[in-house]
Every structure is written in C-alpha cells, then in structure tokens.
XYZ file of C-alpha atoms in Angstrom:
179
model
C -60.838 194.738 161.315
C -64.184 193.349 160.847
C -65.369 190.297 162.521
C -66.172 187.157 160.319
C -69.720 187.507 161.074
C -69.740 191.311 159.874
C -68.082 190.106 156.674
C -70.192 187.171 155.807
C -73.654 188.312 156.725
C -74.120 190.996 154.005
C -72.659 188.683 151.545
C -74.916 185.852 152.503
C -78.155 188.170 152.242
C -76.736 189.317 148.883
C -76.278 185.924 147.748
C -79.816 184.816 148.943
C -80.997 187.840 146.989
C -79.520 186.475 143.850
C -76.142 188.092 143.559
C -73.831 185.346 142.267
C -70.609 187.087 142.835
C -71.572 188.105 146.582
C -72.298 184.223 146.987
C -68.807 183.085 145.400
C -67.124 185.726 147.754
C -69.189 184.258 150.889
C -67.880 180.832 150.241
C -64.278 181.919 149.444
C -64.220 183.792 152.981
C -65.876 180.851 154.672
C -63.711 178.236 153.410
C -60.574 178.906 155.361
C -62.565 179.412 158.514
C -64.195 175.790 157.973
C -60.701 174.466 157.184
C -59.175 175.555 160.612
C -62.303 174.397 162.282
C -61.985 171.009 161.004
C -58.293 170.808 161.061
C -58.362 171.493 165.069
C -60.793 168.397 165.292
C -59.314 165.998 162.941
C -56.392 163.812 163.538
C -56.342 161.480 160.483
C -54.853 163.545 157.770
C -55.296 166.734 155.384
C -57.484 164.639 152.914
C -60.087 164.045 155.650
C -60.247 167.956 156.443
C -60.361 168.821 152.668
C -63.251 166.601 152.259
C -65.221 167.840 155.415
C -64.700 171.391 153.943
C -66.171 170.367 150.828
C -68.931 168.507 152.393
C -69.828 171.499 154.482
C -69.570 174.127 151.638
C -71.987 171.934 149.624
C -74.473 171.513 152.546
C -74.295 175.090 153.245
C -74.945 176.009 149.646
C -77.716 173.319 149.356
C -79.440 174.513 152.575
C -78.786 178.271 152.235
C -82.497 179.124 151.976
C -83.173 177.479 155.341
C -80.952 180.221 157.067
C -83.232 183.019 158.807
C -81.969 186.489 158.160
C -82.128 187.453 161.770
C -79.859 184.711 163.021
C -75.986 184.963 163.055
C -74.729 183.388 159.772
C -71.553 181.933 161.236
C -73.452 180.021 164.001
C -75.585 178.375 161.277
C -72.568 177.465 159.014
C -70.663 176.129 161.917
C -73.671 174.055 163.299
C -73.732 172.389 159.729
C -70.172 172.034 160.092
C -70.167 170.133 163.142
C -72.947 167.735 162.206
C -70.736 167.033 158.879
C -67.792 166.247 161.423
C -70.101 163.946 163.581
C -71.510 162.213 160.358
C -67.981 161.578 158.752
C -66.622 160.159 162.250
C -69.892 157.916 162.411
C -69.206 156.704 158.783
C -65.791 155.997 159.240
C -66.096 154.095 162.514
C -63.666 156.470 164.293
C -64.430 156.911 167.882
C -63.944 160.413 168.851
C -66.004 162.582 171.244
C -67.504 165.401 169.639
C -69.173 167.509 172.796
C -72.603 169.117 172.756
C -71.220 171.937 174.427
C -67.622 172.430 173.097
C -65.257 173.810 175.753
C -62.074 174.003 173.530
C -60.558 177.483 172.891
C -62.865 179.909 171.210
C -62.726 180.276 167.474
C -62.120 183.532 165.769
C -64.861 186.094 166.686
C -66.646 183.408 168.955
C -68.249 181.535 166.257
C -68.385 178.274 167.838
C -69.802 179.630 171.154
C -72.787 181.350 168.984
C -73.395 177.962 167.386
C -73.266 175.761 170.647
C -75.395 178.533 172.419
C -77.957 178.242 169.686
C -78.115 174.506 169.634
C -78.251 174.372 173.523
C -81.094 177.036 173.367
C -83.215 174.968 170.873
C -82.547 171.877 172.783
C -83.725 173.574 176.049
C -86.756 174.854 174.357
C -88.138 171.080 174.079
C -87.968 170.731 177.819
C -90.979 171.550 180.137
C -90.774 175.069 181.529
C -90.161 174.041 185.158
C -87.497 171.188 184.090
C -85.726 173.957 181.733
C -85.573 176.242 184.806
C -84.011 173.528 186.745
C -81.410 172.625 184.061
C -80.438 176.360 183.690
C -80.275 177.070 187.285
C -78.229 173.779 188.387
C -76.124 172.884 185.248
C -75.612 176.460 183.709
C -75.775 178.961 186.791
C -74.223 176.816 189.320
C -77.160 176.818 191.823
C -77.528 173.810 194.398
C -80.349 171.462 193.920
C -81.729 172.961 197.264
C -81.612 176.630 195.879
C -82.921 175.436 192.279
C -85.762 173.625 193.853
C -86.692 176.519 195.952
C -86.790 178.782 192.986
C -88.930 176.447 191.253
C -91.298 175.969 194.201
C -90.339 172.242 194.793
C -88.396 170.218 197.297
C -84.953 169.429 197.048
C -85.689 165.694 196.512
C -88.398 166.596 193.841
C -85.967 169.072 191.985
C -83.336 166.252 192.125
C -85.810 163.750 190.246
C -87.253 166.301 187.729
C -83.516 167.181 186.894
C -82.649 163.642 186.333
C -85.615 163.089 184.224
C -85.030 166.298 182.099
C -81.348 165.345 181.546
C -82.179 161.939 180.486
C -84.923 163.242 178.080
C -82.516 165.828 176.692
C -80.019 163.225 176.037
C -82.350 161.142 174.409
C -83.307 163.901 172.027
C -79.675 164.527 171.244
C -78.893 160.868 170.412
C -82.212 160.811 168.224
C -81.505 164.461 166.851
C -85.279 165.275 167.556
C -84.629 169.041 168.320
C-alpha cells in the first residue's frame, strides 16, 4: 500500500499544473486524514472537528501555490492544520496545550513528525549558529552543558547562559510567529 505522501504528492503537482480532477482527488484523499488529525485533538464534539476540517481544506486550497514541490506535501498540509487548530482554540477561549513538538502517537506515515521537524528546522534557522548548535546538542541530542560547551568552544557557564538566551528568543518567536 502506498503511503499518504506517495499518493498525495503527484495529485498536488497535477492539481498545481491545472488538472482539476487531480485536485479534487487530492482533497478527497486528504479529508479523512485531516478528520483523524483533528478528532484526536478535539474534545468538544464532531461539529468542531468538521469545521476544522473544512477550514483546513479551504486554507490548503487558497495557499496551494505557496507549497514548494521539493517539500513533503503532507507536512505542509498538517502544518496548516495545526495552525487552524491553534486559531480555533484561541478564538473559542478554550485552554488546551498544543505542543510545538508533538510527542503523541505517530500519525499514519509519520506525517506529523515531518511537519514538526520542518517547523523545528525553520525555527532553529533563526538562531545564531553557536546557539543553534547548543540547542541541538543539549535539547535534541542529550549532551550535557559541559559537553556541548566544549564542542562549541566555550565554558559550561557560557554555554548555559547562551542556551538560556537562545531558548528564550525562540520561545518569543514562537509566541509572536516570527519564523
């Protein structure tokens, strides 16, 4: 069986090239995946889930020209879906934690992982090279501050301060959506 990415990407490309039937098939295949994505994260009823699916499909349709053909289409779609969920929760005033790095069970074909990795990579690109290396070493690879500092050519204390400042700046960017 083909993965969701393998089925959707050719349809997306054909749709962008003007083939309306391919675009309809793309949306038809994407719909149940979006429904499952929102259903797992929404605890307020099917009506909200259906509204989110429709909002996401409309946004994907409207923004389809922004997708880069070299990128995975599923990651791009589920990034849009995640922002639609966050927007809906913000509008409704419901308090729910939507993590930047989603550690829930993998979605079919690892789609969510790809979206999260893509967002994280884009966010890390905004950090200075030494700060990025510290974040990757300490937060993602599990090095101690002393080991990461040594790799970056700084003391443990300097690494700790630099890492703290980098994380604070990244958190501000996430909250301001600068990346």
